[in-house]
Coordinates of C-alpha atoms in Angstrom, one line a residue:
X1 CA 61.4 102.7 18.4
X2 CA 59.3 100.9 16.2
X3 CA 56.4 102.0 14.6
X4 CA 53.3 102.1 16.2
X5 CA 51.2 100.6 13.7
X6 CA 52.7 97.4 14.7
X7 CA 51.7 95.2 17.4
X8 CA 54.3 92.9 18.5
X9 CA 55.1 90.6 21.1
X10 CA 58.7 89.3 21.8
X11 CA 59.1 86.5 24.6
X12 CA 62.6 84.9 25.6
X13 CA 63.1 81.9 27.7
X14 CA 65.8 80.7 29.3
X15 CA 67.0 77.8 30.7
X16 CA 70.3 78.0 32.5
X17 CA 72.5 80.3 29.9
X18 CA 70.8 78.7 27.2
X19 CA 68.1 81.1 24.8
X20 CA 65.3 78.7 24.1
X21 CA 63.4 81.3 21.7
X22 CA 62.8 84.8 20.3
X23 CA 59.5 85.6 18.7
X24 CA 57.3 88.3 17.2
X25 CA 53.8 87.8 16.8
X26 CA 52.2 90.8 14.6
X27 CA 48.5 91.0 15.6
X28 CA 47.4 92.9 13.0
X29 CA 49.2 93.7 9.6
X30 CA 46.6 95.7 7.4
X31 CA 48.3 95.8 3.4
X32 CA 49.0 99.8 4.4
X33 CA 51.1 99.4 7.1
X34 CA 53.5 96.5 4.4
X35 CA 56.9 98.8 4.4
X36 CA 56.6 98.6 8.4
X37 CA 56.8 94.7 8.3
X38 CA 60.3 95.2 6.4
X39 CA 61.5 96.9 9.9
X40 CA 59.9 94.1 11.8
X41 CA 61.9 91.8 9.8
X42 CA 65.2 93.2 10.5
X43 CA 64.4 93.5 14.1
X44 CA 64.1 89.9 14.1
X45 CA 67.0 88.8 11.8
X46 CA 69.0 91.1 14.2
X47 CA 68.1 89.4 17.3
X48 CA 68.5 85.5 15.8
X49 CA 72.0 86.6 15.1
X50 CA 72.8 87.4 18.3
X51 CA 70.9 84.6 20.5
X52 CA 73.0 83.8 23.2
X53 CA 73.3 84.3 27.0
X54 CA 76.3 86.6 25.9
X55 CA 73.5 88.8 24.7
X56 CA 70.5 89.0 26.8
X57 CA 70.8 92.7 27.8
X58 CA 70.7 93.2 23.9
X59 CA 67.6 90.7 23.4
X60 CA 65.9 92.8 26.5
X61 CA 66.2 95.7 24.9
X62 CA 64.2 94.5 21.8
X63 CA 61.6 93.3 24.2
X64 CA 60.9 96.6 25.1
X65 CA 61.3 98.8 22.2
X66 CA 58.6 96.9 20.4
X67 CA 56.4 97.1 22.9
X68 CA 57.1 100.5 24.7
X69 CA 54.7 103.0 22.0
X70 CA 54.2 106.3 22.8
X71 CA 50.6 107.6 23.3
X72 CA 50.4 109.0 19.9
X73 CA 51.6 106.0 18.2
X74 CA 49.5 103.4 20.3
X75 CA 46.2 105.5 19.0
X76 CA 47.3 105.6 15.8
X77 CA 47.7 101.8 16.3
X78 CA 44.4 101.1 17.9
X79 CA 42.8 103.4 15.1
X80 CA 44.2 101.1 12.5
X81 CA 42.1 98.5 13.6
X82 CA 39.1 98.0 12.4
X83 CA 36.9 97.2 15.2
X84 CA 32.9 98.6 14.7
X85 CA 31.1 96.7 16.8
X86 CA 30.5 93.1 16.7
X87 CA 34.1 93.0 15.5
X88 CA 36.1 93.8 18.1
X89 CA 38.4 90.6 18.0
X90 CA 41.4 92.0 16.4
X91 CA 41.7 95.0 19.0
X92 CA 41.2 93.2 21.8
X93 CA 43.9 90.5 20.2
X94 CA 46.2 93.1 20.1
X95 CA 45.6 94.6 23.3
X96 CA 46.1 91.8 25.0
X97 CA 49.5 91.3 23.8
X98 CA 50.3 94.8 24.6
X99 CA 48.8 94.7 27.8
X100 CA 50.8 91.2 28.6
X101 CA 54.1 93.0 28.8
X102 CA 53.1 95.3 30.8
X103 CA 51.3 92.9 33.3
X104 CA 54.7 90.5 33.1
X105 CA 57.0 94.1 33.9
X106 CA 55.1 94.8 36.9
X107 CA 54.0 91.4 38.0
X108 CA 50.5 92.0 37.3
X109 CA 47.3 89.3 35.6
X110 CA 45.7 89.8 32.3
X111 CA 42.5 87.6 31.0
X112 CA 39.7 87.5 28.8
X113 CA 36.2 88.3 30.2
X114 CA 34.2 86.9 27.1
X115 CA 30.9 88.8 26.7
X116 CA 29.7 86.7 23.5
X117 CA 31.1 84.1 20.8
X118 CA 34.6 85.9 19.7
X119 CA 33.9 89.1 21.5
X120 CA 35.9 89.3 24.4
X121 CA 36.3 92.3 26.9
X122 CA 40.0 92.6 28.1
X123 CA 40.8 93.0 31.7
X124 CA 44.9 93.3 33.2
X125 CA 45.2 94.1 36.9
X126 CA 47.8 94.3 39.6
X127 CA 46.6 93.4 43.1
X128 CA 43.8 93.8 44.1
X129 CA 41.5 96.1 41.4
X130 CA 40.1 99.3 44.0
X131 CA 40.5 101.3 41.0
X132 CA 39.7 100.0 37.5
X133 CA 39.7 102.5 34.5
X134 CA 37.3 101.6 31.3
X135 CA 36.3 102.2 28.5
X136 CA 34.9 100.6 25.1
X137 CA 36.8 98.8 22.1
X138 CA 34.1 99.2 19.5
X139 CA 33.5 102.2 17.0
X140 CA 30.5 102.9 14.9
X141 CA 30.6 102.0 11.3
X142 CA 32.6 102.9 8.6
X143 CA 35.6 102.0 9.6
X144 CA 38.4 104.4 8.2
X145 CA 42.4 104.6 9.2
X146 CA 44.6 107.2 11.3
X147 CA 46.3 110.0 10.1
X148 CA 47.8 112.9 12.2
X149 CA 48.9 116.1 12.2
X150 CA 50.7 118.3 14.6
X151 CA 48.0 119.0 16.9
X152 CA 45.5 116.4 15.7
X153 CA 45.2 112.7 15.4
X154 CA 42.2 111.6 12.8
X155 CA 40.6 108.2 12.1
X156 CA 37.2 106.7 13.4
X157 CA 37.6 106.4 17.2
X158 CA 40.5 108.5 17.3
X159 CA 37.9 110.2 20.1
X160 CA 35.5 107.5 20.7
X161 CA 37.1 106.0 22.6
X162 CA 40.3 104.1 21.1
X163 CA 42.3 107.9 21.7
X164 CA 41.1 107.3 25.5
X165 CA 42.1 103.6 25.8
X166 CA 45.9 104.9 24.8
X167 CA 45.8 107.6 27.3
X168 CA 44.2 105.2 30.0
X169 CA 47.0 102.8 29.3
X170 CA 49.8 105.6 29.7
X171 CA 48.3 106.2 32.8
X172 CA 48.8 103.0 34.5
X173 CA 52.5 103.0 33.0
X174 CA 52.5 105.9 35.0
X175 CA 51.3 105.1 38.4
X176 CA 53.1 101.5 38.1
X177 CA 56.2 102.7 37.7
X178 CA 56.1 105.1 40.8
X179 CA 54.8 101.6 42.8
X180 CA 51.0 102.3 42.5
X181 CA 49.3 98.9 42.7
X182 CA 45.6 97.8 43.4
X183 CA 44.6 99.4 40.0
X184 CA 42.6 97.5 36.7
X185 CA 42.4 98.4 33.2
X186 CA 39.1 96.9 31.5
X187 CA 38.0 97.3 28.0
X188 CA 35.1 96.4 26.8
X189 CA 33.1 95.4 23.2
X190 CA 29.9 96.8 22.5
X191 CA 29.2 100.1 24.3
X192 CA 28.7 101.5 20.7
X193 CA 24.9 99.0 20.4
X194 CA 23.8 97.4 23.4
X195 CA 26.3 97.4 26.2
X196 CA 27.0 93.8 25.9
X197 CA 30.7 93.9 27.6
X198 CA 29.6 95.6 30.6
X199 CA 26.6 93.8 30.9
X200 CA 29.3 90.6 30.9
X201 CA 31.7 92.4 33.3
X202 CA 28.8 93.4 35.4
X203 CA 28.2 89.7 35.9
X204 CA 31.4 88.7 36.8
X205 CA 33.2 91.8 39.2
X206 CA 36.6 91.9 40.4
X207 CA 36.2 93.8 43.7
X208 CA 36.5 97.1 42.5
X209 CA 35.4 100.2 44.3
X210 CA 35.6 102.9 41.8
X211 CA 35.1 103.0 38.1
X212 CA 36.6 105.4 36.0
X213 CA 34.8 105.3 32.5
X214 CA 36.3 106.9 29.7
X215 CA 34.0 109.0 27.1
X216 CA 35.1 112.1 25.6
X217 CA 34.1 114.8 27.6
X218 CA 37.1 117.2 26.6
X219 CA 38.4 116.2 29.9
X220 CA 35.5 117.8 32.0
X221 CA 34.0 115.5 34.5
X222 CA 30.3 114.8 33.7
X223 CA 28.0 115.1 36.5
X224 CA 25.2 113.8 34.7
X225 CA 24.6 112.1 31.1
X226 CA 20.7 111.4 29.5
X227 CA 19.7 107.6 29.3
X228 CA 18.5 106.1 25.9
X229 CA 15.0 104.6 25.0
X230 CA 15.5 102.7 21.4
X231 CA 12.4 101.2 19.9
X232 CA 12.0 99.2 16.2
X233 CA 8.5 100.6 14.5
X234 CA 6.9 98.2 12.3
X235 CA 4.1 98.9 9.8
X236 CA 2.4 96.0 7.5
X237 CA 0.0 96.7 4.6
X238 CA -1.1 94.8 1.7
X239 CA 0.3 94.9 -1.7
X240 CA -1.0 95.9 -5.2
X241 CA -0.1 97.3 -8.1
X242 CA 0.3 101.2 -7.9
X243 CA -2.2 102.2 -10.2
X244 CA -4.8 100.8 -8.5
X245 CA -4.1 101.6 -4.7
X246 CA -7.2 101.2 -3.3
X247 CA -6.4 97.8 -4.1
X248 CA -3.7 97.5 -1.4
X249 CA -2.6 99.3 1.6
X250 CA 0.4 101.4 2.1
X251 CA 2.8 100.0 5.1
X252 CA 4.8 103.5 4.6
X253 CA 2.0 105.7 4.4
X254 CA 0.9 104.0 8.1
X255 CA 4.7 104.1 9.7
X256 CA 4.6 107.9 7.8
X257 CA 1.7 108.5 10.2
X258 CA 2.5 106.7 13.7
X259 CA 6.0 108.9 13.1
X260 CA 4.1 111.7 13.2
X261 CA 2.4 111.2 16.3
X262 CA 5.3 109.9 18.0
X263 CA 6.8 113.1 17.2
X264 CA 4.4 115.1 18.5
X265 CA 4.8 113.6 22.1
X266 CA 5.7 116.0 25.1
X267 CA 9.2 115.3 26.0
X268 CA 10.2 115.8 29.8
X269 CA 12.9 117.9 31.1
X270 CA 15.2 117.9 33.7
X271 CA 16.9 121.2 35.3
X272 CA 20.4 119.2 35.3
X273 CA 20.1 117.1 32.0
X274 CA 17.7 119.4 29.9
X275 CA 15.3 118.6 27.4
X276 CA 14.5 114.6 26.6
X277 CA 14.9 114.3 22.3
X278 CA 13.9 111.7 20.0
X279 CA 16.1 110.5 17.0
X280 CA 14.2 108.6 13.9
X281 CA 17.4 106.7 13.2
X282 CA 16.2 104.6 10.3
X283 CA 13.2 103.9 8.0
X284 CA 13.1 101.1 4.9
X285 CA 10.2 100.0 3.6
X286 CA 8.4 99.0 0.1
X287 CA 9.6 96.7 -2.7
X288 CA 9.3 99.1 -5.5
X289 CA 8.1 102.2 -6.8
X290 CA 4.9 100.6 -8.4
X291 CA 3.9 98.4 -6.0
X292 CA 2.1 99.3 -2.8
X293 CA 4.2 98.7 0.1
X294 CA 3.4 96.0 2.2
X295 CA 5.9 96.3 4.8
X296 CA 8.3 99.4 6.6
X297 CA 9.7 100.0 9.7
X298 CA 12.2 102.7 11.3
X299 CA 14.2 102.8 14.1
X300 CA 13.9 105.9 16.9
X301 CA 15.7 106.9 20.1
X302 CA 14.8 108.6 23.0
X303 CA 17.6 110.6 25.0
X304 CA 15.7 110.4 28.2
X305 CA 16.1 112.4 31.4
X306 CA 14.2 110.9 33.7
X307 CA 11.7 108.6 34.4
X308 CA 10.1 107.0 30.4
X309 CA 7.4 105.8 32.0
X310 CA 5.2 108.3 30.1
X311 CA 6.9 108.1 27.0
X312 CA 6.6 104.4 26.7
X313 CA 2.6 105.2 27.2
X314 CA 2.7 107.3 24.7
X315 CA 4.8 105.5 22.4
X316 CA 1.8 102.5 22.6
X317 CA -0.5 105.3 22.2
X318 CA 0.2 106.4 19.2
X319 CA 0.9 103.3 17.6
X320 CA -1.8 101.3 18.9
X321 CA -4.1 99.3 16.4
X322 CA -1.8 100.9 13.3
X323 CA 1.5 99.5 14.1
X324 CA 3.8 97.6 16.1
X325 CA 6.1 99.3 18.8
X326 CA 9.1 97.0 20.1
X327 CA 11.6 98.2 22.7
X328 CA 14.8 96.9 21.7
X329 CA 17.1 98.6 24.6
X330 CA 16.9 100.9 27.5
X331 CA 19.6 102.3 30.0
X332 CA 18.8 105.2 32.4
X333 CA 19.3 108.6 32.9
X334 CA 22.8 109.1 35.4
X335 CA 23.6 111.9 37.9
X336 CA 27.2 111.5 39.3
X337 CA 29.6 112.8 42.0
X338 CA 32.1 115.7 41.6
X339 CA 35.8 115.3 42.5
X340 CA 37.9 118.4 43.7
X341 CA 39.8 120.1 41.3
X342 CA 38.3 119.2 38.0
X343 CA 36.0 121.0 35.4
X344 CA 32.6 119.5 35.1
X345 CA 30.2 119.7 32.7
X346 CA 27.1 117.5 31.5
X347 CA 26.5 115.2 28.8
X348 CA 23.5 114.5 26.5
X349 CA 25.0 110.7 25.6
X350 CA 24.5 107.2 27.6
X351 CA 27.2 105.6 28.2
X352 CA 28.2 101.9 30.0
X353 CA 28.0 102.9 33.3
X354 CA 24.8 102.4 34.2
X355 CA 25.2 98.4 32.8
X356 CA 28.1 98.0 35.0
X357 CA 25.1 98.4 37.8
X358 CA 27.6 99.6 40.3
X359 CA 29.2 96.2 40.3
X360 CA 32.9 98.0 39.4
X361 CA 32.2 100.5 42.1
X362 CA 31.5 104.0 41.9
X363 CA 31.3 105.5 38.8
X364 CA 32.8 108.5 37.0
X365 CA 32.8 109.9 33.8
X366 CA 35.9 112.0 31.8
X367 CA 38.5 111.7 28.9
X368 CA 39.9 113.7 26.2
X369 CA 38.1 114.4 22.7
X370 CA 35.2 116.3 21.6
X371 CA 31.5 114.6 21.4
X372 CA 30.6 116.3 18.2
X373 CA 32.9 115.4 16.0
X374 CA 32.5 111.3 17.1
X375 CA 30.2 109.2 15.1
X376 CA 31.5 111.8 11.8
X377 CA 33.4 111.9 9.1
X378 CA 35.8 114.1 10.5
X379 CA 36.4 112.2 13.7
X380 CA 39.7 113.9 15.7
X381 CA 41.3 114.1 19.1
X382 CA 43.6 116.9 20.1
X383 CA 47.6 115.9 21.2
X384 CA 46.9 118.2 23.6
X385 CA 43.9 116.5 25.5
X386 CA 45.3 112.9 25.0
X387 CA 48.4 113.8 26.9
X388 CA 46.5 116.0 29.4
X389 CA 44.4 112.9 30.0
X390 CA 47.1 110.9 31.1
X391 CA 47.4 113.1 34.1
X392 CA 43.8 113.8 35.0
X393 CA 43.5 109.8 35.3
X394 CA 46.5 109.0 37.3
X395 CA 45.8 112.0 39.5
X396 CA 42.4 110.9 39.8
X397 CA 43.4 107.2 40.6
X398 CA 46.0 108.3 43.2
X399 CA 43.3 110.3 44.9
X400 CA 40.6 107.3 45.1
X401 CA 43.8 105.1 46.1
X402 CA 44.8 107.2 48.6
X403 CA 41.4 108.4 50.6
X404 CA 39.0 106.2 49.5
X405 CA 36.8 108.4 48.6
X406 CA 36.6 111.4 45.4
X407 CA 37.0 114.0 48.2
X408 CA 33.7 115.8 47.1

C-alpha cells in the first residue's frame, strides 16, 4: 500500500474496450516526503505499461491501493499538511480527492461549501444526510510534521482535530460498506479563530438531523462545554522622550491598569460548567525603550458559563474614559444530551456547535485525543483512541439512524 503521506487520485475511463487515461494527481508533495514520490513514480510507469482492457482488473487495483490508507497513515497524511487557519486550502484539496473515491465506490456526492475567498469547507454525502459527522480542518500556529511511535502519533493536530477527521472517515468506510446510507461527512476551516466554516455551513444546511462534532474529549461524550467572550483592549498615550515623562503619557502604563481591573472582575459559576476564567492572550505596545509609548493593546478571553451580560458591564466599566474595549467574537455556553452507553464528561473549551445554530441537527460532542496536550508543543493522540473512535462513531451513527433519537 502506498504510503500515506501521499495523496493521490487515479481515474480510468473507458470507452468500449479502449483505456482513455490513467492519472495521479499528488495534492500535496512537501520536500520530506521526496523518496515517496519515487514509489509514486513506479506506480504509474507500471500501470502505462500495462493500459489495456486486457488489464483493467490490474488498473482497478491501483485505483484502490492509492487511495485505501489506513487510519494511522491518513493522520499522518493530514498532519503533514500545513493547514493553521486561514490556510486550510491544501487539506481540504486533498480531502476532497480522498473523499471523491469514496463518494464514486459507494455512489455518493462530494462539493465545496466555500466559507471565504480560497477557504472552502468540504462536504461528501450519500442519500439523504440524517447523520452528518464534523469536525475542523484548521490547527493553531506553528505548523510542525507527524511522527509516530508505537502507541502515539505526534505533529500539530495529530489531536485537534486532523487525528479525528481520519477516524471520522474510517467510520463512514465502515458503515458504507455494511449498506448504511443517509450519512454526511463535513469538514470545516476556521473553528480554530472565528468559526467561519460553520457559520457558512449554518447558512446553507443539507437536511440533517443530528450533528456529531468531533473535539477531543478522550472519547467521553461532553454534556456541556464553556462559551468564549474575546475582546481587543486598546490604550493611546502621547509620546516623548523618556527622560522627560511628564512630557508624554504612557499607553502601557494605562492598558497595565484597565488589565488590572479587568482582572479583578467576579467571574460567574455554573454547577455543571464551573468557574468562568479570563485569558490575557496578548499585549504589544511602545516603540522603544526611550520613548513614551503612545500606543498598546492586548487581547483577553472569557471562558463563559452562562449568561456575560455582567461581564460585558464590567468589561466597559473598567475601561471606561481610559481605554477602548472591542468585542471581536462571542459564542455561548452549551449543555448537551447523553446517549446510552458512553462515558461523559465536561469540557472547559467552545467549540463550532453552537455556530452551526442547530441548522445540522442536534448536536453532540466526542472524539479521541487529550485537550491538554492540543494547542502545545507536544501535541499527540493515542493509536488506541483513534481506532477506538472509529467504533464509538459508527455505533453512535447506527443508533441515531436507526431510532431517531440518542436513546437518552
Amino acid at each position: 500500500m502506498l504510503s500515506a503521506e501521499i495523496a493521490a487520485v487515479a481515474e480510468t475511463a473507458v470507452v468500449g474496450e479502449q483505456v482513455q487515461g490513467l492519472f495521479t494527481v499528488v495534492r500535496y508533495t512537501p520536500s520530506a516526503l521526496r523518496p515517496d514520490m519515487k514509489r509514486m513514480k513506479r506506480y504509474r510507469e507500471a500501470a502505462a505499461r500495462f493500459v489495456s482492457s486486457r488489464f483493467l482488473p490490474f488498473v482497478a487495483f491501483i485505483q484502490k491501493s492509492l487511495i485505501r490508507m489506513n487510519l494511522f497513515e491518513l493522520t499522518r497524511a493530514l498532519v503533514d499538511i500545513e493547514s493553521t487557519t486561514n490556510h486550510e486550502k491544501n487539506v481540504g484539496d486533498y480531502l476532497f480527492a480522498h473523499l471523491s473515491t469514496l463518494t464514486s465506490r459507494y455512489n455518493g456526492n462530494i462539493e465545496r461549501i466555500p466559507a471565504e475567498l480560497d477557504r472552502d469547507n468540504i462536504f461528501a454525502s450519500w442519500g439523504e444526510p440524517v447523520v452528518t459527522l464534523s469536525t475542523h480542518m484548521d490547527t493553531v500556529p506553528p505548523f510542525f510534521g507527524s511522527r509516530e511511535d508505537g502507541d502515539l502519533i505526534w505533529g500539530r493536530g495529530s489531536c485537534d482535530a486532523k487525528g479525528i477527521i481520519a477516524a471520522m472517515i474510517a467510520a463512514a468506510e465502515k458503515l458504507l460498506a455494511a449498506g448504511t446510507r443517509n450519512l454526511g461527512l463535513l469538514f470545516v476551516v476556521g473553528e480554530e479563530r472565528d468559526s467561519a466554516g460553520a457559520r457558512a455551513a449554518a447558512a446553507t444546511p443539507r437536511g440533517s438531523r443530528f450533528l456529531m462534532n468531533g473535539e477531543p474529549t478522550e472519547n467521553r461524550l461532553a454534556l456541556g462545554s464553556k462559551g468564549a467572550l474575546r475582546y481587543e483592549i486598546t490604550a493611546h498615550g502621547k509620546l516623548a522622550h523618556s527622560a522627560y515623562p511628564q512630557l508624554g503619557h504612557s499607553a502601557i502604563h494605562t492598558l497595565l491598569d484597565v488589565l488590572h481591573a479587568i482582572r479583578r472582575i467576579p467571574l460567574p459559576h455554573d454547577p455543571l460548567l464551573g468557574d468562568s476564567t479570563l485569558n490575557i492572550g496578548t499585549i504589544d505596545g511602545g516603540r522603544a525603550p526611550n520613548v513614551v509609548a503612545d500606543q498598546a493593546e492586548a487581547e483577553i478571553m472569557f471562558r463563559t458559563v452562562g449568561d456575560p451580560a455582567r461581564t460585558r458591564e464590567a468589561v466597559s466599566a473598567a475601561v471606561a474614559g481610559r481605554a477602548e474595549a472591542r468585542e471581536v467574537f462571542y459564542t455561548p455556553a452549551l449543555q448537551l444530551t447523553k446517549v446510552d452507553g458512553l462515558p461523559t464528561t465536561v469540557v472547559a473549551f467552545t467549540t463550532d456547535i453552537p455556530s452551526f445554530e442547530g441548522t445540522w441537527g442536534q448536536p453532540f460532542l466526542i472524539g479521541p485525543g487529550n485537550i491538554h496536550v492540543a494547542h502545545t508543543a507536544e501535541e499527540r493522540i493515542s493509536k488506541r483512541e483513534l481506532s477506538e473512535a472509529v467504533d464509538i462513531y459508527a455505533r453512535m451513527a447506527a443508533q441515531l439512524l436507526a431510532t431517531g433519537r440518542s436513546a437518552a
